[in-house]
Structure formats: structure tokens, C-alpha cells
XYZ file of C-alpha atoms in Angstrom:
619
model
C 120.558 91.461 73.963
C 120.823 93.436 77.178
C 122.544 96.160 75.952
C 119.659 96.402 73.582
C 117.198 97.076 76.407
C 119.671 99.307 78.241
C 119.547 101.645 75.365
C 115.905 101.889 75.072
C 115.190 102.132 78.933
C 117.978 105.313 78.585
C 115.250 107.008 76.139
C 112.349 105.979 78.575
C 114.416 107.256 81.588
C 114.850 110.588 79.823
C 110.994 110.697 79.137
C 110.326 109.850 82.758
C 112.839 112.902 84.337
C 110.928 115.253 82.143
C 107.569 113.963 83.854
C 108.768 113.848 86.914
C 109.826 117.587 87.094
C 106.251 118.445 86.695
C 105.093 115.821 89.572
C 107.988 117.479 91.705
C 106.501 121.143 91.297
C 102.731 119.894 92.037
C 104.150 117.810 95.046
C 105.874 121.006 96.048
C 102.744 123.297 95.773
C 101.404 125.073 98.851
C 99.813 122.190 100.940
C 96.766 124.589 101.691
C 96.170 124.887 97.946
C 95.657 121.342 97.194
C 92.923 118.463 97.664
C 93.460 116.775 100.917
C 93.142 112.755 100.483
C 91.843 111.141 103.688
C 95.000 110.275 105.715
C 94.216 106.509 105.776
C 94.711 106.574 102.122
C 97.903 108.507 102.180
C 99.412 106.174 104.042
C 98.569 103.292 101.973
C 100.266 105.598 99.221
C 103.044 105.924 101.242
C 103.442 102.154 101.781
C 103.159 101.796 97.983
C 105.831 104.195 97.424
C 108.326 101.952 99.377
C 108.918 99.589 96.378
C 108.653 101.641 93.343
C 111.065 101.686 90.309
C 111.076 97.979 90.522
C 111.961 97.043 86.654
C 115.384 98.967 86.483
C 116.146 98.619 90.336
C 116.146 94.600 89.375
C 117.311 95.033 86.064
C 120.604 97.319 86.738
C 121.206 97.494 90.479
C 120.627 93.819 91.333
C 121.503 91.845 88.056
C 123.911 94.091 86.258
C 125.844 94.850 89.502
C 125.270 93.823 93.109
C 124.463 90.121 92.302
C 127.252 89.534 90.316
C 129.626 91.320 92.620
C 128.392 89.368 95.421
C 128.620 86.040 93.422
C 124.922 84.801 93.293
C 124.678 85.169 89.377
C 126.902 85.925 86.518
C 126.148 89.226 84.993
C 125.325 87.748 81.533
C 122.414 86.262 80.358
C 122.674 82.562 79.343
C 126.111 83.611 79.601
C 129.162 83.952 82.074
C 130.868 86.731 83.468
C 133.266 89.217 80.990
C 135.774 91.716 82.051
C 132.820 94.340 81.950
C 130.978 92.898 84.800
C 132.551 95.403 87.589
C 132.220 98.114 85.142
C 129.126 100.382 85.970
C 126.656 102.136 83.401
C 122.788 103.321 84.053
C 121.700 102.480 87.576
C 117.699 102.109 88.474
C 117.297 103.915 91.725
C 113.848 104.682 93.148
C 113.378 108.671 93.011
C 112.350 109.108 96.647
C 112.521 112.755 96.413
C 109.513 112.843 93.948
C 107.070 110.455 95.627
C 107.950 109.094 99.105
C 109.162 111.842 100.909
C 106.657 114.406 99.880
C 103.958 111.861 100.831
C 105.254 111.250 104.431
C 105.996 114.990 104.948
C 102.408 115.833 104.075
C 100.886 113.197 106.375
C 102.728 114.740 109.291
C 102.058 118.281 108.380
C 98.119 117.662 108.363
C 98.427 115.674 111.815
C 100.603 118.513 113.134
C 98.255 120.995 112.218
C 95.153 119.338 113.797
C 93.957 119.686 117.472
C 95.969 118.275 120.325
C 93.473 115.779 120.889
C 93.261 114.638 117.251
C 97.196 114.668 117.455
C 97.044 112.689 120.124
C 94.953 109.852 118.549
C 96.772 110.027 115.491
C 100.536 109.221 117.027
C 100.811 105.950 115.955
C 99.472 106.653 112.371
C 102.215 109.447 112.148
C 104.777 107.366 113.525
C 104.269 104.891 110.930
C 105.707 107.258 108.388
C 109.486 107.152 109.779
C 110.029 103.373 109.116
C 108.368 103.847 105.824
C 110.799 106.060 104.498
C 113.681 104.877 106.662
C 113.534 101.226 105.144
C 114.397 102.867 101.630
C 116.721 105.365 102.654
C 118.739 103.031 104.211
C 119.439 101.331 100.760
C 120.157 104.327 99.158
C 122.456 105.361 101.106
C 124.099 101.759 100.910
C 124.848 102.486 97.520
C 126.137 105.887 97.733
C 126.947 107.456 101.232
C 125.834 111.036 102.255
C 122.343 111.517 100.931
C 119.460 114.345 101.470
C 117.508 113.190 104.357
C 117.171 115.505 107.346
C 115.602 118.723 104.918
C 114.500 116.506 101.904
C 110.703 117.706 101.095
C 110.908 120.868 103.338
C 110.343 123.649 100.866
C 106.323 123.699 101.029
C 106.973 124.170 104.671
C 109.300 126.527 105.080
C 109.606 130.107 104.019
C 111.437 131.091 102.028
C 111.243 127.478 100.201
C 114.380 125.013 101.332
C 115.429 124.427 97.921
C 119.021 123.889 98.732
C 118.984 120.813 101.308
C 121.902 119.794 103.166
C 123.630 116.199 102.522
C 123.706 114.143 105.772
C 126.576 112.212 106.510
C 126.228 108.478 107.168
C 127.162 108.711 110.540
C 124.599 111.652 111.154
C 122.218 109.652 109.370
C 122.428 106.725 111.830
C 121.870 108.701 114.612
C 119.049 110.598 113.389
C 117.190 107.260 112.110
C 117.861 105.765 115.778
C 116.235 108.745 117.136
C 113.408 108.711 115.034
C 112.821 104.835 115.167
C 112.797 105.165 118.987
C 110.063 107.920 118.964
C 108.002 105.792 116.401
C 108.151 102.852 118.561
C 107.019 105.013 121.627
C 103.850 106.613 119.606
C 103.106 103.317 117.951
C 102.821 101.688 121.461
C 100.655 104.859 122.710
C 97.200 103.871 123.858
C 93.786 104.319 122.310
C 94.855 105.231 118.748
C 92.815 105.952 115.495
C 92.136 102.710 113.774
C 93.394 102.495 110.043
C 92.281 99.188 109.643
C 92.577 97.636 106.223
C 94.273 100.525 104.856
C 97.185 99.507 106.541
C 98.258 97.115 103.843
C 100.976 95.642 105.746
C 99.719 94.690 109.187
C 96.069 95.335 109.027
C 96.420 98.192 111.536
C 98.459 96.219 114.082
C 100.540 99.156 115.239
C 102.361 96.911 117.770
C 103.628 94.859 114.492
C 105.111 98.091 112.772
C 106.791 98.761 116.316
C 108.741 95.944 115.531
C 109.590 96.370 112.341
C 111.216 99.881 114.078
C 113.246 97.336 115.737
C 114.238 95.402 113.078
C 115.478 98.814 111.067
C 117.610 99.732 114.325
C 119.262 95.896 113.898
C 119.692 96.803 109.980
C 121.747 100.186 111.458
C 123.590 97.883 113.971
C 124.655 95.573 111.476
C 126.070 98.415 109.456
C 128.139 99.549 112.450
C 129.684 96.446 113.340
C 132.986 97.326 112.025
C 132.559 101.113 112.310
C 131.323 101.537 115.996
C 131.030 97.883 117.196
C 130.347 99.079 120.916
C 127.297 101.494 119.312
C 126.228 98.394 117.440
C 125.842 96.263 120.605
C 124.042 98.635 122.781
C 121.490 99.021 119.967
C 120.965 95.162 119.634
C 120.471 95.451 123.610
C 117.939 98.118 123.122
C 116.241 95.885 120.565
C 116.093 93.105 122.970
C 114.651 95.266 126.055
C 112.300 96.808 123.728
C 108.649 96.868 125.155
C 107.551 96.367 121.568
C 109.481 93.064 121.291
C 110.971 92.086 117.866
C 109.883 90.392 115.040
C 109.620 86.640 115.618
C 106.907 84.749 113.653
C 106.219 84.750 109.787
C 103.145 86.784 110.780
C 105.567 89.583 111.633
C 107.445 89.925 108.454
C 107.196 92.749 106.351
C 105.226 91.525 103.094
C 104.818 94.239 100.536
C 101.901 93.788 98.169
C 100.562 96.465 96.015
C 97.232 94.999 94.962
C 95.726 92.106 92.988
C 96.845 93.766 89.884
C 100.146 94.241 90.781
C 102.591 91.441 89.009
C 105.700 92.882 89.740
C 108.100 94.362 86.922
C 106.082 93.995 83.446
C 109.305 93.243 81.585
C 111.831 90.291 82.097
C 114.693 91.593 84.049
C 117.257 89.292 82.774
C 118.895 87.454 85.472
C 122.132 85.337 85.205
C 123.008 81.941 85.836
C 123.633 81.252 89.651
C 126.898 80.715 90.600
C 128.517 77.177 90.977
C 129.789 77.620 94.608
C 126.729 78.984 95.873
C 124.307 76.168 93.907
C 126.636 73.160 95.096
C 126.729 74.514 98.599
C 122.960 74.557 98.836
C 122.408 71.425 96.845
C 124.918 69.648 98.967
C 123.250 70.342 102.082
C 119.622 70.006 100.852
C 118.811 73.719 101.443
C 114.887 74.081 100.083
C 115.830 77.497 99.462
C 117.545 77.126 96.343
C 114.292 75.770 94.757
C 113.009 79.107 95.239
C 115.991 81.077 94.510
C 117.089 79.512 91.087
C 114.861 77.730 88.514
C 115.096 73.998 87.675
C 117.138 73.435 84.290
C 115.605 71.736 81.376
C 116.736 68.496 82.050
C 114.006 66.162 83.240
C 113.753 62.346 82.355
C 111.734 63.227 79.221
C 114.299 65.349 77.806
C 117.040 63.499 79.025
C 115.647 60.465 76.984
C 115.304 62.973 73.969
C 119.096 63.435 74.049
C 119.667 59.658 74.078
C 117.283 59.252 71.379
C 119.134 62.138 69.485
C 122.887 60.521 70.323
C 123.556 63.688 71.703
C 126.006 63.827 74.665
C 124.347 65.056 78.147
C 126.411 67.798 80.130
C 128.504 66.009 82.194
C 127.120 67.417 85.471
C 123.482 66.209 84.395
C 125.106 62.548 83.200
C 126.582 61.770 86.410
C 123.092 61.391 88.192
C 121.371 59.759 84.883
C 120.432 55.872 85.693
C 119.803 53.866 82.639
C 117.954 50.381 82.078
C 119.497 47.635 80.463
C 118.562 49.140 76.726
C 120.530 52.164 77.990
C 117.263 54.100 78.120
C 116.479 56.625 81.023
C 115.657 54.459 84.198
C 115.797 57.258 86.662
C 118.148 59.348 88.910
C 120.960 58.379 91.242
C 122.572 60.515 93.844
C 120.418 63.103 95.716
C 117.604 62.433 93.196
C 114.629 64.850 92.176
C 114.521 67.818 92.348
C 118.084 68.213 93.685
C 119.695 66.840 90.379
C 118.144 69.867 88.327
C 120.116 72.632 89.720
C 123.360 73.459 88.671
C 125.535 77.001 88.700
C 128.426 77.972 86.548
C 131.974 79.328 87.181
C 132.141 83.012 87.776
C 135.533 83.780 86.557
C 135.758 85.562 82.915
C 138.431 83.357 82.185
C 136.336 80.282 82.596
C 134.172 81.338 79.485
C 137.002 80.696 77.332
C 138.214 76.969 78.692
C 136.742 74.300 76.252
C 135.534 71.798 78.926
C 133.130 74.613 79.939
C 131.185 74.790 76.614
C 128.186 72.898 78.554
C 128.020 76.327 80.907
C 128.720 78.792 78.573
C 127.642 77.545 74.964
C 124.488 76.135 75.697
C 122.707 77.215 72.746
C 124.955 74.718 70.388
C 125.835 71.757 72.907
C 122.044 71.627 74.074
C 120.308 71.777 70.894
C 118.785 68.604 69.459
C 116.704 67.731 66.612
C 113.917 64.923 66.699
C 111.729 64.276 63.993
C 112.378 67.617 62.294
C 111.581 69.285 65.183
C 114.387 71.472 67.066
C 114.887 72.578 70.551
C 117.366 74.060 73.217
C 117.661 73.163 76.278
C 119.372 74.844 79.558
C 121.145 72.754 81.901
C 122.117 75.174 84.604
C 119.692 77.308 86.624
C 119.171 80.977 86.321
C 118.105 83.307 89.257
C 113.987 82.573 89.556
C 112.815 85.374 87.896
C 109.217 84.475 89.758
C 110.759 86.198 93.144
C 110.621 89.994 91.051
C 107.603 89.046 89.028
C 104.615 86.705 88.349
C 102.928 87.916 85.119
C 104.207 85.805 82.811
C 103.476 82.087 81.498
C 105.980 79.364 81.932
C 106.345 76.707 79.282
C 107.864 73.210 81.217
C 110.534 71.865 78.939
C 109.103 68.875 77.155
C 110.970 66.363 74.160
C 111.122 68.114 70.457
C 107.667 67.728 69.053
C 106.552 66.518 72.808
C 103.375 67.642 74.751
C 102.906 71.227 75.596
C 102.686 72.063 79.289
C 102.041 75.877 80.427
C 101.327 77.583 83.324
C 99.549 80.482 82.647
C 96.843 83.176 82.947
C 95.253 83.615 86.602
C 98.337 85.347 87.490
C 99.094 85.931 91.339
C 99.938 89.513 92.687
C 103.622 89.655 93.889
C 104.574 89.344 97.207
C 107.927 91.496 98.178
C 110.133 90.643 101.365
C 111.022 93.845 102.925
C 111.933 92.503 106.462
C 111.364 89.283 108.096
C 111.613 87.438 111.337
C 114.491 85.498 109.685
C 116.281 88.406 109.476
C 115.867 89.296 113.000
C 116.918 86.443 114.571
C 120.040 85.667 112.133
C 121.185 89.228 113.174
C 120.572 88.166 116.881
C 122.910 85.114 116.552
C 125.653 87.252 114.640
C 125.670 90.025 117.492
C 125.698 87.008 120.538
C 128.732 85.619 118.674
C 130.082 88.857 118.820
C 129.623 89.280 122.458
C 125.907 91.124 122.593
C 124.869 91.197 126.282
C 121.698 89.284 125.117
C 119.749 86.389 126.477
C 119.956 82.892 124.646
C 122.643 81.194 122.664
C 123.563 81.727 119.153
C 122.979 78.449 117.771
C 119.443 79.050 119.322
C 118.818 82.506 117.147
C 120.677 80.759 114.042
C 118.452 77.630 114.092
C 115.333 79.651 114.396
C 116.332 82.226 111.651
C 117.391 79.528 109.576
C 113.897 77.921 109.952
C 112.036 81.150 109.287
C 114.000 81.859 106.326
C 113.077 78.628 104.733
C 109.403 79.066 105.880
C 109.332 82.426 104.515
C 110.545 81.852 100.927
C 108.223 78.675 100.669
C 105.454 80.939 101.389
C 106.862 83.325 98.542
C 107.215 80.604 96.262
C 103.573 79.242 96.923
C 101.774 82.666 96.368
C 104.033 83.525 93.716
C 103.033 80.381 91.825
C 106.200 79.159 91.175
C 106.190 76.195 88.452
C 106.833 72.856 90.106
C 105.519 73.782 93.624
C 103.268 70.999 93.888
C 104.515 68.425 91.061
C 106.936 68.061 88.262
C 104.000 67.373 85.795
C 106.536 66.361 82.747
C 106.766 63.201 84.333
C 104.055 60.436 83.738
C 105.615 58.396 86.559
C 103.195 59.620 89.726
C 106.241 59.033 92.062
C 108.964 60.930 89.888
C 106.452 63.640 89.363
C 105.937 64.106 93.308
C 109.531 63.941 94.107
C 110.037 66.714 91.642
C 107.996 69.178 93.598
C 109.711 71.726 95.160
C 107.292 72.493 98.025
C 108.739 72.177 101.628
C 108.760 68.919 102.738
C 108.208 67.446 106.033
C 111.608 67.284 108.121
C 113.728 69.091 105.442
C 114.389 71.896 107.769
C 115.333 69.276 110.493
C 117.829 67.494 108.176
C 119.192 70.832 107.031
C 120.035 72.047 110.462
C 121.861 68.798 111.183
C 124.427 69.347 108.650
C 127.987 70.410 109.668
C 127.578 73.744 107.857
C 124.825 74.830 110.294
C 126.817 73.915 113.555
C 128.160 77.176 114.951
C 130.880 75.652 117.153
C 133.569 75.866 114.451
C 133.314 78.955 111.840
C 130.394 80.431 113.795
C 130.235 83.782 112.427
C 131.164 82.916 109.043
C 128.299 80.225 108.761
C 126.062 83.230 110.264
C 126.815 85.361 107.470
C 126.305 82.688 104.702
C 122.927 82.031 106.164
C 122.022 85.827 106.074
C 123.329 86.049 102.587
C 121.125 83.538 101.702
C 118.138 84.881 103.053
C 118.871 88.294 101.679
C 119.057 86.756 98.264
C 115.278 87.158 97.699
C 115.100 90.714 99.119
C 115.984 93.847 97.302
C 118.692 95.857 98.911
C 120.468 93.915 101.722
C 122.771 91.294 99.896
C 125.584 93.339 98.920
C 125.535 95.133 102.101
C 126.146 91.909 103.652
C 128.979 90.794 101.364
C 130.746 94.139 102.239
C 130.489 94.196 105.984
C 131.035 90.106 106.500
C 133.924 89.073 103.915
C 132.036 86.089 102.551
C 132.062 84.340 100.535
C 135.468 83.718 102.049
C 138.495 82.690 99.999
C 139.374 79.115 100.415
C 136.747 78.447 102.745
C 135.655 74.824 103.814
C 131.977 76.139 103.816
C 131.117 77.995 100.832
C 134.114 79.612 99.224
C 134.944 82.765 96.733
C 135.497 82.438 93.344
C 138.317 84.773 91.990
C 136.745 86.573 89.026
C 140.281 85.984 87.002
C 140.375 87.977 83.588
C 143.565 87.192 81.706
C 145.087 85.498 85.025
C 144.357 88.623 87.022
C 141.567 89.281 89.560
C 139.385 91.756 88.539
C 138.837 94.856 91.016
C 135.116 94.925 92.161
C 133.142 98.621 93.137
C 132.310 99.306 96.846
C 129.875 102.023 95.872
C 128.100 103.372 93.150
C 129.414 105.293 90.514
C 128.116 109.230 91.315
C 127.693 111.590 88.339
C 129.679 115.022 88.550
C 126.577 117.623 89.191
C 126.369 120.577 87.136
C 126.611 124.083 88.209
C 123.466 124.618 87.348
C 121.934 122.551 89.799
C 120.545 124.463 92.673
C 122.021 122.260 95.294
C 125.542 121.991 93.458
C 127.149 123.511 96.222
C 125.695 121.009 99.172
C 126.626 118.253 96.710
C 129.741 118.841 95.829
C 130.752 119.260 99.507
C 129.164 116.079 100.521
C 131.507 114.425 97.824
C 134.417 116.107 99.006
C 133.690 115.478 102.674
C 133.726 111.491 101.810
C 136.637 111.621 99.407
C 134.668 110.553 96.769
C 135.746 111.050 92.825
C 132.679 112.028 90.772
C 131.924 111.143 87.382
C 134.226 108.090 87.257
C 132.897 104.301 87.177
C 137.101 103.108 87.349
C 136.172 99.869 89.335
C 139.632 100.637 91.394
C 137.989 104.225 92.087
C 134.927 102.822 93.367
C 136.634 100.106 95.415
C 139.152 102.311 97.459
C 136.712 105.012 98.010
C 134.013 103.650 100.478
C 130.981 105.102 102.062
C 131.432 105.950 105.767
C 130.294 102.226 107.469
C 132.275 100.396 104.686
C 135.468 101.736 105.610
C 136.628 99.391 108.159
C 134.965 96.428 106.615
C 136.982 93.194 105.494
C 138.067 93.282 101.651
C 136.108 90.997 99.174
C 136.826 87.204 100.432
C 138.706 88.338 103.250
C 136.362 86.865 105.643
C 134.787 87.999 108.798
C 136.378 90.499 111.576
C 135.867 88.703 114.934
């Protein structure tokens, strides 16, 4: 089914590319010949362009590639992995050169053309454009290495027009970004600045919060340098700690992207796979509330369990283990952790596991979970898919009931989507990591870690409430009020404290691994950083006693997973052919291949010294 969508998308992308050429020509026209929107609205537009091409980014980049490679989900819809999970096809990258880069270049050029007094009043507004573009280009470089940046979008501002911009190496990019962020922080903290107000759709005109966001981006860069240049990384962390701007430290500081009340995320389903068994088991065993946000409940509520009993159909063994029966053999409640925890189950990730007969309840659910009562047939899911409400909100949800039973739906009045593009949780988890690695910063790693986990849980709970997740307030299928309340997925009193009391959250042993695991979980709802964390940390770790790597065995041999994205070979009619080929040659990259072995061996610069998949952290 997913291949059908890929075919349709291929033709749509061809059409879109044709449109982009016209858009690009318009955007690269002489700035003096086009109308000038009010600068505040241009800032709003630039922020909007930070999160574009969302459908194909999630459909391809996340759920076809980086999420299965990171062992968050399977690569198949309602199915397990195949050998093809490590083979790349189409990607869904955002074209920043046709939209975002021209917008921010235009804003800067217009401010730079103003009088000195006006320029002084708009230093902060101009400075906003740098974190806006850096946040997205960091992720783009994570996929491909060297990219066009310092000379991007300069054609309208150069004579003759610069149409062959150079590719900046990652090492160069990090230095450029750090310099731009330092300058931006200074300008964002300047006094007596023009009030942008509500046109700043992220922070409502609070430039100090933008400066804190700049410091988060500096920490992102430091994280990528941790094994490439650790001394430099530790120095960046010290700069952030001592910055007059401060750093993100509360949910109010989080960078939460919204596009307006009519934006519900991807219009079509992005077809995420089944959650990885090891990840979901880890989260359920520790009663991590975030599992209720990242993954969907399965269909097996008490009513559905009873329907299986009535139909004489075997329950999935992992469900049955928690079912309590009364004296008549009917459903009486749950044992073990109870609702909602008994509704979350992942699947083994090895392609070989798909062919093991005992795994039909994972990979053949369309048959084994189909029942018929009174002439009405229904099929139920016993595992948990990645929760699509993280990605889009504009679709109805039908609660699972018995065949011929009630129709309970959550539909209409869909809320606008919120997307996490940067958070205080991320900040504190970085600080915990760097404290363990020897950064000269105050406080203890455990303190940073605890605060990071607390903020991560709180942020995902707010996301679930805003995005109107099913089950948030109750599980309406239960007619028993106590069970309905127990089935709610909203954050409950004492859950964070209980989570932090678990051994997996005590940094006195395997501390660095435990920090990386929490970064991994936190990033599962944030596009862009998950795969980066896996590559630089070596987690999940093979044979870990905390959260273990699940070897992707196919035919008894472990599959080789790419470390970078495939790069198409540029053609000689490309005006920038020479610069492109030089960049790929300098990185030692083979173009035009999706061979996983090549994409694993030929790493981007910051990934060259990182541990292999599953090898665990470098201390």
C-alpha cells in the first residue's frame, strides 16, 4: 500500500518541482521591482517556512528511514521489517532555497537599506532570521553533510548574479553558525528595539526567548561535535551557561511551531509502523507517561477482550497475560500494571522475526485478530503504532468496540497542530550529558537530568492535550467509571516522581547511556534530531541492561544500516555541477547509490568518529 502512495507522490513531486522553478525565478528577481510586505509579516512568513514539506518529510525521511533505523518503529505499516528497510528510495526534504533562504535574505537586505537609526531599532528583528534558518539547515546537513549555505540566495544581491554558490563543509558550517548565533544573541538583547508583537508567532515579541533559542542551537552544534572535537564542544557549553541571555529552562521557553488555526499538519496519513518492542517495553516497565503520547493504545479494551471470549477466539498472548476473568470466564479487569499500561505492546524488529510462527500475533494481525459476532466481522490491532496525532490532528478517530457494538468517535472541531522544534527538556538533557563528559558548569548531572525528564514529560503531555489525543481524559469504551478513568492517558499526579525513582533514571551507573536514552525518547516527537542522537551516542546499546539494541537479522545476518542519505549524481547541465561534485569528492562520497554498505561507510564529517550502531557511548 505504501508503495502505491510513493508512486503517486513521485508524479506530484515532479509537478511541484516544475512550479518551484517559477517560484525561484520570482524570488530571485531584483528586490527593487517587487512589492515589499511589512517586515513583521515577512518574519511571520519566515517562521512558517521553518516547517514545510511536512508530509513527505514524515512519510519518507522519518517513517521509511530514520525511525526504523533508530529502532523506534518498524518500516512497514501494520507489519514487520523486511530486508528492504535499509534501502533508500525517495526522500522528503524541504527545499529551503526556494522559500526560507530568499525570505530571510530579503528581510536582512531591507533592514540594511534603512537609515542608521532604523537599523539600530531593528537589530533584534534582523537577528531573528539567523536562528530561523540555522534550525532547519542543521537538520539538512545531518542528512547530506556539506550544503550550500553562506552563499545561498545571493543572486538578487550580487552583480553579476551569484548562481554558482559554493558548498560549505560541515566543519565550516559549524563555525559560521556559531558566529551568526553569537552575533544574533547580542542583537536580540539590544535595548529599545522595534516591537514585533503578535507577528512573532512563537514568542509574542519576546526577543530574550529568541536569544535563549539561539543558545539551544549552540548546544545542538556542541552535541554534534562531541566526538569530532570534544574540547570545542565543551567550550560551547560553557559559553551557553555563562551567556547573558540565559538558556531555555521552562515550558514557556519552548519553541512550539504553529501555523494558524486552520493548520492541522499533514493532510494525508503518513503511515507510521509498529513501535519497537524493546522501546515500548522499556517505557511501560518504568511507567513512562510519554509512551501514551508517542504510541497509540492497542484495540484490546475490556469490551474487545470480552468479544474475543464470546467468539471463542484466542487472545494475543501478550494481552492475555494481564486479563483477569471472573468465575464464569468473562472479563473482570486487568492484572499487572493495569490500564492504560496494558494497552501498549511493540513488535520485534528483525526481518527474520516476521517468519517465526509464534509471531503471528505481531505480524499477521489481520487474520489472527479477526472475529465475527452476530454476523458482524471486525479486525483489531494488538500492537501499538507510532501515534500519528504527533504529526497531524485533522482526522477522526473511532474507538474500538465489539462487532455490532456502539460507534464512539472523536471527530470535528480539530485543533491546530503544535510541533516541537526546540525545548527546555532538550537543553537540560544536553547539560546532563556534558556535565558527565567533564564540562566546567555548575550543578550536578543528575539535577540537569531530572529537570530534563520532568520537562520532557510535561511538554509531551501538553502536546497531547493540545493535539486532542484520543483517551486523553478517559477511555470512553469502558462503562465502568473507574476503568474509564484509569484508561485516561493524561499526566497524573506523582507519575514524574515515580519515573525518576526507577533505577534506569539513576545516573550513578551507566550514566551517559541513560542520558542518551532520555534524549532519544524526547526526540521521538521532534523531527530531525532522533537519528542524530542514535548515530552520535551508539544507543540503543547491544546487550544493554537498560534499553537494548534489537539486531536486524535477515537470513541470520545483521543488516547494514546507512549513516547518511543517498545523494543523486548531479548532471553536467546543472549550473552548479562543479561545486557539487567538488563537495561530494571532498567528503569521499559516492553519488547515485542507495547501497547500505556505502551509505554506512561514507559518513558525514561529524559522524566519522562516532560509535557504530549499538556500540554504546564514547566516554
